[in-house]
Amino acid sequence: MTTLKRIVEYSETRWGRVFDLSIQLLIIASLVTFSIETLPDLDADTRTWLSAFETVTVVIFTVEYLLRLAVADHKLRFVFSVFGIIDLVSILPFYLSSGVDLRSVRAVRMLRLFRVLKLARYSRAIRRVHRALLIAREELILFVCVTLLLLYLAAVGIYYFENEAQPKQFASVFHSLWWAVATLTTVGYGDVYPVTVGGRIFTFFVLMIGLGVVSIPAGLIASAFAKAREIEG
Amino acid sequence: MTTLKRIVEYSETRWGRVFDLSIQLLIIASLVTFSIETLPDLDADTRTWLSAFETVTVVIFTVEYLLRLAVADHKLRFVFSVFGIIDLVSILPFYLSSGVDLRSVRAVRMLRLFRVLKLARYSRAIRRVHRALLIAREELILFVCVTLLLLYLAAVGIYYFENEAQPKQFASVFHSLWWAVATLTTVGYGDVYPVTVGGRIFTFFVLMIGLGVVSIPAGLIASAFAKAREIEG
Amino acid sequence: MTTLKRIVEYSETRWGRVFDLSIQLLIIASLVTFSIETLPDLDADTRTWLSAFETVTVVIFTVEYLLRLAVADHKLRFVFSVFGIIDLVSILPFYLSSGVDLRSVRAVRMLRLFRVLKLARYSRAIRRVHRALLIAREELILFVCVTLLLLYLAAVGIYYFENEAQPKQFASVFHSLWWAVATLTTVGYGDVYPVTVGGRIFTFFVLMIGLGVVSIPAGLIASAFAKAREIEG
Amino acid sequence: MTTLKRIVEYSETRWGRVFDLSIQLLIIASLVTFSIETLPDLDADTRTWLSAFETVTVVIFTVEYLLRLAVADHKLRFVFSVFGIIDLVSILPFYLSSGVDLRSVRAVRMLRLFRVLKLARYSRAIRRVHRALLIAREELILFVCVTLLLLYLAAVGIYYFENEAQPKQFASVFHSLWWAVATLTTVGYGDVYPVTVGGRIFTFFVLMIGLGVVSIPAGLIASAFAKAREIEG
């Protein structure tokens, strides 16, 4: 039992690494096949093959889940741990043949990949990220709030400037919010944009202030990281 | 009176927190209903309901305003303080039934949310933001000026390259300014873009220099924050 | 003569400030009227008015140029100094009635605004910017070269992926370069974009590497500024 | 032989600099002519001229390759070195008249330009870049993984929101991935964008989290550079 436990729970041993890597590869393969299944023009043969692969995957994942449960020191704690729940949610939809389409739940399997973060070298990087976020927490919350208020203000403003000229694109403050999101993140799809002189001048001011606000969190995180590294020595 | 004062002005006590939180939630609810009101196809029932909610909101805000005035040590100073004016502007349009559409003034209520910043933990973050901005002030002013000049130069340049090929999109330097804003902020809506070879080469150089100029303020703020943290210890 | 010199060359005295501010405002007014002149549908009246304003502006600028020349200790050195040349180029086109359209040269006047940088507080900021650029110079040159090579590589790559599918948009490596510029700067106008599967996967890799390269100069400048401040003490 | 070796391998001497610069210029000229060749409407004369230039270029590059081989202390080591292979691949396609179109291989010549990095002043900059990347390596790998997972999650999410409304643009998870790439990099071509309310709200959350994740590597690299400079002293 201890040998099995070492293989399943630790990745320091040779077979532990093999076991871990196989599961990780299977998760990625399962995500790829799930993506392929969404393709619109699949012939029946491919569908059968994909469905078979999915069954095999779920069987292996179920065996893995039971193994992890078997070797766990505290069974209940494992079941209700974050990874325990993710593992269960990854396989459960297959066994439930309800009317609801539960296929999308399969994307949850992606989260299982995060087990790789248990490796020592990543845990150090995560600790540093965590520390930097803690250092800059208050300022980050402050800036998220300011950004949300700015988005709302931009939406209300552009609504008054553009609503008359483009009653369809800027039909309400909610429609304008979509424009505000696409503009202040600089994505700029080009599906909605101001056409009036007032709206364009307003956009100019919103962008000047908005991009300043957006650039500050990057600065916050940068200096927080410098500090986090310093603490670590 | 002192109990009332403690509830209205401070959020350290239990009822002070409840009072603060209720007002904040009501402000958000009021902003949401204002947004809903701008939706184009609302039936009469919803309109009546929204109008009733607005009346109730204004009544509560008025009571709150009078309470704050009552507990204030210096009545006049409160009336002419920033938050005092914001509070008044948030409710006044409702009582004035002038011909002008004053509904948009309601968006001012958003500013009332900033009262939350009085909380001790945020005041520290704000102090740090303020200090960082002070440290980098001169360079920031310098870069805002350079950015404005660059926008103007880019607009004049593209006007000469594109005006002949696209007389409508690049009709004047002002029209070209709109292109300059959308391009240098990397929003790139796609409503105006150069089509001539000269205009495209010009855009390339403008972007190379412009993005450099835009990335410098972020660096300025980052190093200013590092310094601000250092001073704080 | 010394009083005149103090007014024209220094901005510490009361009348020196008035003189400086008046010239700066006149430059801005002259840039605005130049922009207005490019508007397509101007009536004759406005044109006459703008032309008169331009004449007055040039006369004042000429007087200013002669004044600066008169008070200069080294006449020749002033004529061939950067600001001396800019001042001359700003007024010369008006006096030359050649067949070539020299109106665009007027945009040069913008550069005259930089005289404001002579103020003590900005000279400190400029010195710091200058020092930071010197610190990061070698890395910046390196990254500009890498960016140029990346743009070329991206253009050649996308040409082979998209040329067959979109022979018009991706007609040659030069056409593809325009796409590369718009994509790697994240402007994304939407006039050219890949449609083939290969081209889209290629775009993904180009963006992953390219945005990394683009984010490094910002980091370089940030740490250079931190150092520049440190040196200053 | 030692004089020849000094000219070919080192750029400290006068003729070594001339040799290096000539080769660098020829590489750039060769890249430009390659780009011109891809232009769709070239007349026969230009084609002949370009073809002649290409032959001359390859001859010079071949002579250079043989020279480098001749002066190399370890012939085999040069042949299998990175620059040795790049040099060979740059000329080989010309001598192979196979049916496959090998013209695109010519873009490899670009890589030959990197020989300039051997110059002392750039090698210092490269060493610093290298050190900074080493310092931030673990966090960078972590963030690349998180970015990839985020792209996948965003694609799966938007697929469920938009597939029904826009069955062509969001035909599968793979099509949605293209949208995720264009959105999270803020390129935003505008060829695919969400139209449903759910899809737009989802996009908002993806962008809020995604841009945060994207801004962290910049901060990481910035603080790593500050550290790399510090180590250097």
mmCIF file of C-alpha atoms in Angstrom, chain A residues 31-32 34-36 38-40 101 103-104 107 110 113-114 117 121-122 124-126 128-129 147-148 151 178 181 185-189 191 218 221-222 225-226 229 233, chain D residues 135-136 138-139 141-143 146 149 152-153 156 159-160 171-174 179 183 186-190 192-194 200 203-204 207-208 211 215-216 219-220 222-223 227:
data_model
loop_
_atom_site.group_PDB
_atom_site.id
_atom_site.type_symbol
_atom_site.label_atom_id
_atom_site.label_comp_id
_atom_site.label_asym_id
_atom_site.label_seq_id
_atom_site.Cartn_x
_atom_site.Cartn_y
_atom_site.Cartn_z
ATOM 1 C CA LEU A 31 -9.556 18.396 -23.672
ATOM 2 C CA VAL A 32 -8.492 18.150 -27.326
ATOM 3 C CA PHE A 34 -13.743 17.493 -26.360
ATOM 4 C CA SER A 35 -12.825 20.447 -28.608
ATOM 5 C CA ILE A 36 -12.934 18.231 -31.701
ATOM 6 C CA THR A 38 -17.688 20.622 -31.018
ATOM 7 C CA LEU A 39 -16.679 20.784 -34.702
ATOM 8 C CA PRO A 40 -19.881 21.103 -36.760
ATOM 9 C CA ASP A 101 -26.423 18.716 -21.646
ATOM 10 C CA ARG A 103 -20.810 17.946 -21.811
ATOM 11 C CA SER A 104 -19.530 21.436 -21.047
ATOM 12 C CA ALA A 107 -13.928 21.593 -19.475
ATOM 13 C CA MET A 110 -8.583 21.512 -17.298
ATOM 14 C CA LEU A 113 -3.811 20.148 -14.759
ATOM 15 C CA PHE A 114 -3.074 22.484 -11.859
ATOM 16 C CA LEU A 117 1.819 23.125 -9.458
ATOM 17 C CA ARG A 121 9.938 24.606 -8.121
ATOM 18 C CA TYR A 122 6.505 25.970 -9.009
ATOM 19 C CA ARG A 124 8.124 28.703 -4.854
ATOM 20 C CA ALA A 125 6.967 30.804 -7.811
ATOM 21 C CA ILE A 126 3.355 30.599 -6.613
ATOM 22 C CA ARG A 128 6.078 34.713 -4.588
ATOM 23 C CA VAL A 129 3.042 35.582 -6.739
ATOM 24 C CA THR A 147 -12.032 50.890 -13.104
ATOM 25 C CA LEU A 148 -15.628 49.681 -12.615
ATOM 26 C CA LEU A 151 -16.524 51.970 -17.091
ATOM 27 C CA TRP A 178 -20.159 46.976 -24.017
ATOM 28 C CA VAL A 181 -15.393 47.510 -22.063
ATOM 29 C CA THR A 185 -9.315 47.432 -22.594
ATOM 30 C CA THR A 186 -8.074 48.697 -26.022
ATOM 31 C CA VAL A 187 -9.536 45.602 -27.710
ATOM 32 C CA GLY A 188 -11.581 47.821 -30.059
ATOM 33 C CA TYR A 189 -13.489 45.226 -32.090
ATOM 34 C CA ASP A 191 -18.607 46.831 -33.908
ATOM 35 C CA ALA A 218 0.878 46.962 -13.723
ATOM 36 C CA ILE A 221 2.320 44.576 -9.269
ATOM 37 C CA ALA A 222 5.826 45.273 -10.571
ATOM 38 C CA PHE A 225 7.147 41.717 -6.984
ATOM 39 C CA ALA A 226 10.380 43.612 -6.404
ATOM 40 C CA ARG A 229 11.772 39.062 -3.990
ATOM 41 C CA GLY A 233 16.326 37.405 0.088
ATOM 42 C CA ILE D 135 15.601 35.121 -12.440
ATOM 43 C CA ALA D 136 11.979 35.237 -13.575
ATOM 44 C CA GLU D 138 9.757 29.859 -13.047
ATOM 45 C CA GLU D 139 7.149 32.612 -12.787
ATOM 46 C CA ILE D 141 6.601 29.425 -17.236
ATOM 47 C CA LEU D 142 3.803 29.528 -14.657
ATOM 48 C CA PHE D 143 2.186 32.505 -16.382
ATOM 49 C CA VAL D 146 -2.020 30.029 -16.860
ATOM 50 C CA LEU D 149 -5.446 27.552 -19.746
ATOM 51 C CA TYR D 152 -8.872 27.518 -23.517
ATOM 52 C CA LEU D 153 -11.372 28.346 -20.768
ATOM 53 C CA VAL D 156 -15.036 26.959 -24.201
ATOM 54 C CA TYR D 159 -18.545 28.766 -27.485
ATOM 55 C CA TYR D 160 -21.490 27.991 -25.199
ATOM 56 C CA ALA D 171 -18.578 27.007 -35.040
ATOM 57 C CA SER D 172 -16.390 25.040 -32.594
ATOM 58 C CA VAL D 173 -14.049 25.446 -29.660
ATOM 59 C CA PHE D 174 -11.230 25.865 -32.213
ATOM 60 C CA TRP D 179 -11.549 34.830 -30.835
ATOM 61 C CA THR D 183 -9.379 39.357 -27.569
ATOM 62 C CA THR D 186 -6.298 43.141 -27.139
ATOM 63 C CA VAL D 187 -5.651 43.007 -30.899
ATOM 64 C CA GLY D 188 -9.422 42.835 -31.557
ATOM 65 C CA TYR D 189 -9.519 42.553 -35.364
ATOM 66 C CA GLY D 190 -13.282 42.700 -35.301
ATOM 67 C CA VAL D 192 -15.394 37.744 -34.521
ATOM 68 C CA TYR D 193 -16.996 39.304 -31.467
ATOM 69 C CA PRO D 194 -19.802 38.317 -29.075
ATOM 70 C CA ARG D 200 -20.603 40.084 -23.666
ATOM 71 C CA THR D 203 -16.102 38.709 -22.300
ATOM 72 C CA PHE D 204 -16.041 41.432 -19.645
ATOM 73 C CA LEU D 207 -10.883 40.575 -19.995
ATOM 74 C CA MET D 208 -10.801 41.756 -16.368
ATOM 75 C CA LEU D 211 -5.559 41.571 -18.669
ATOM 76 C CA SER D 215 0.119 42.537 -17.011
ATOM 77 C CA ILE D 216 1.869 40.373 -14.410
ATOM 78 C CA GLY D 219 5.907 43.345 -13.799
ATOM 79 C CA LEU D 220 7.903 40.145 -13.348
ATOM 80 C CA ALA D 222 10.686 44.642 -14.769
ATOM 81 C CA SER D 223 11.606 43.551 -11.248
ATOM 82 C CA LYS D 227 17.651 42.667 -9.817
#
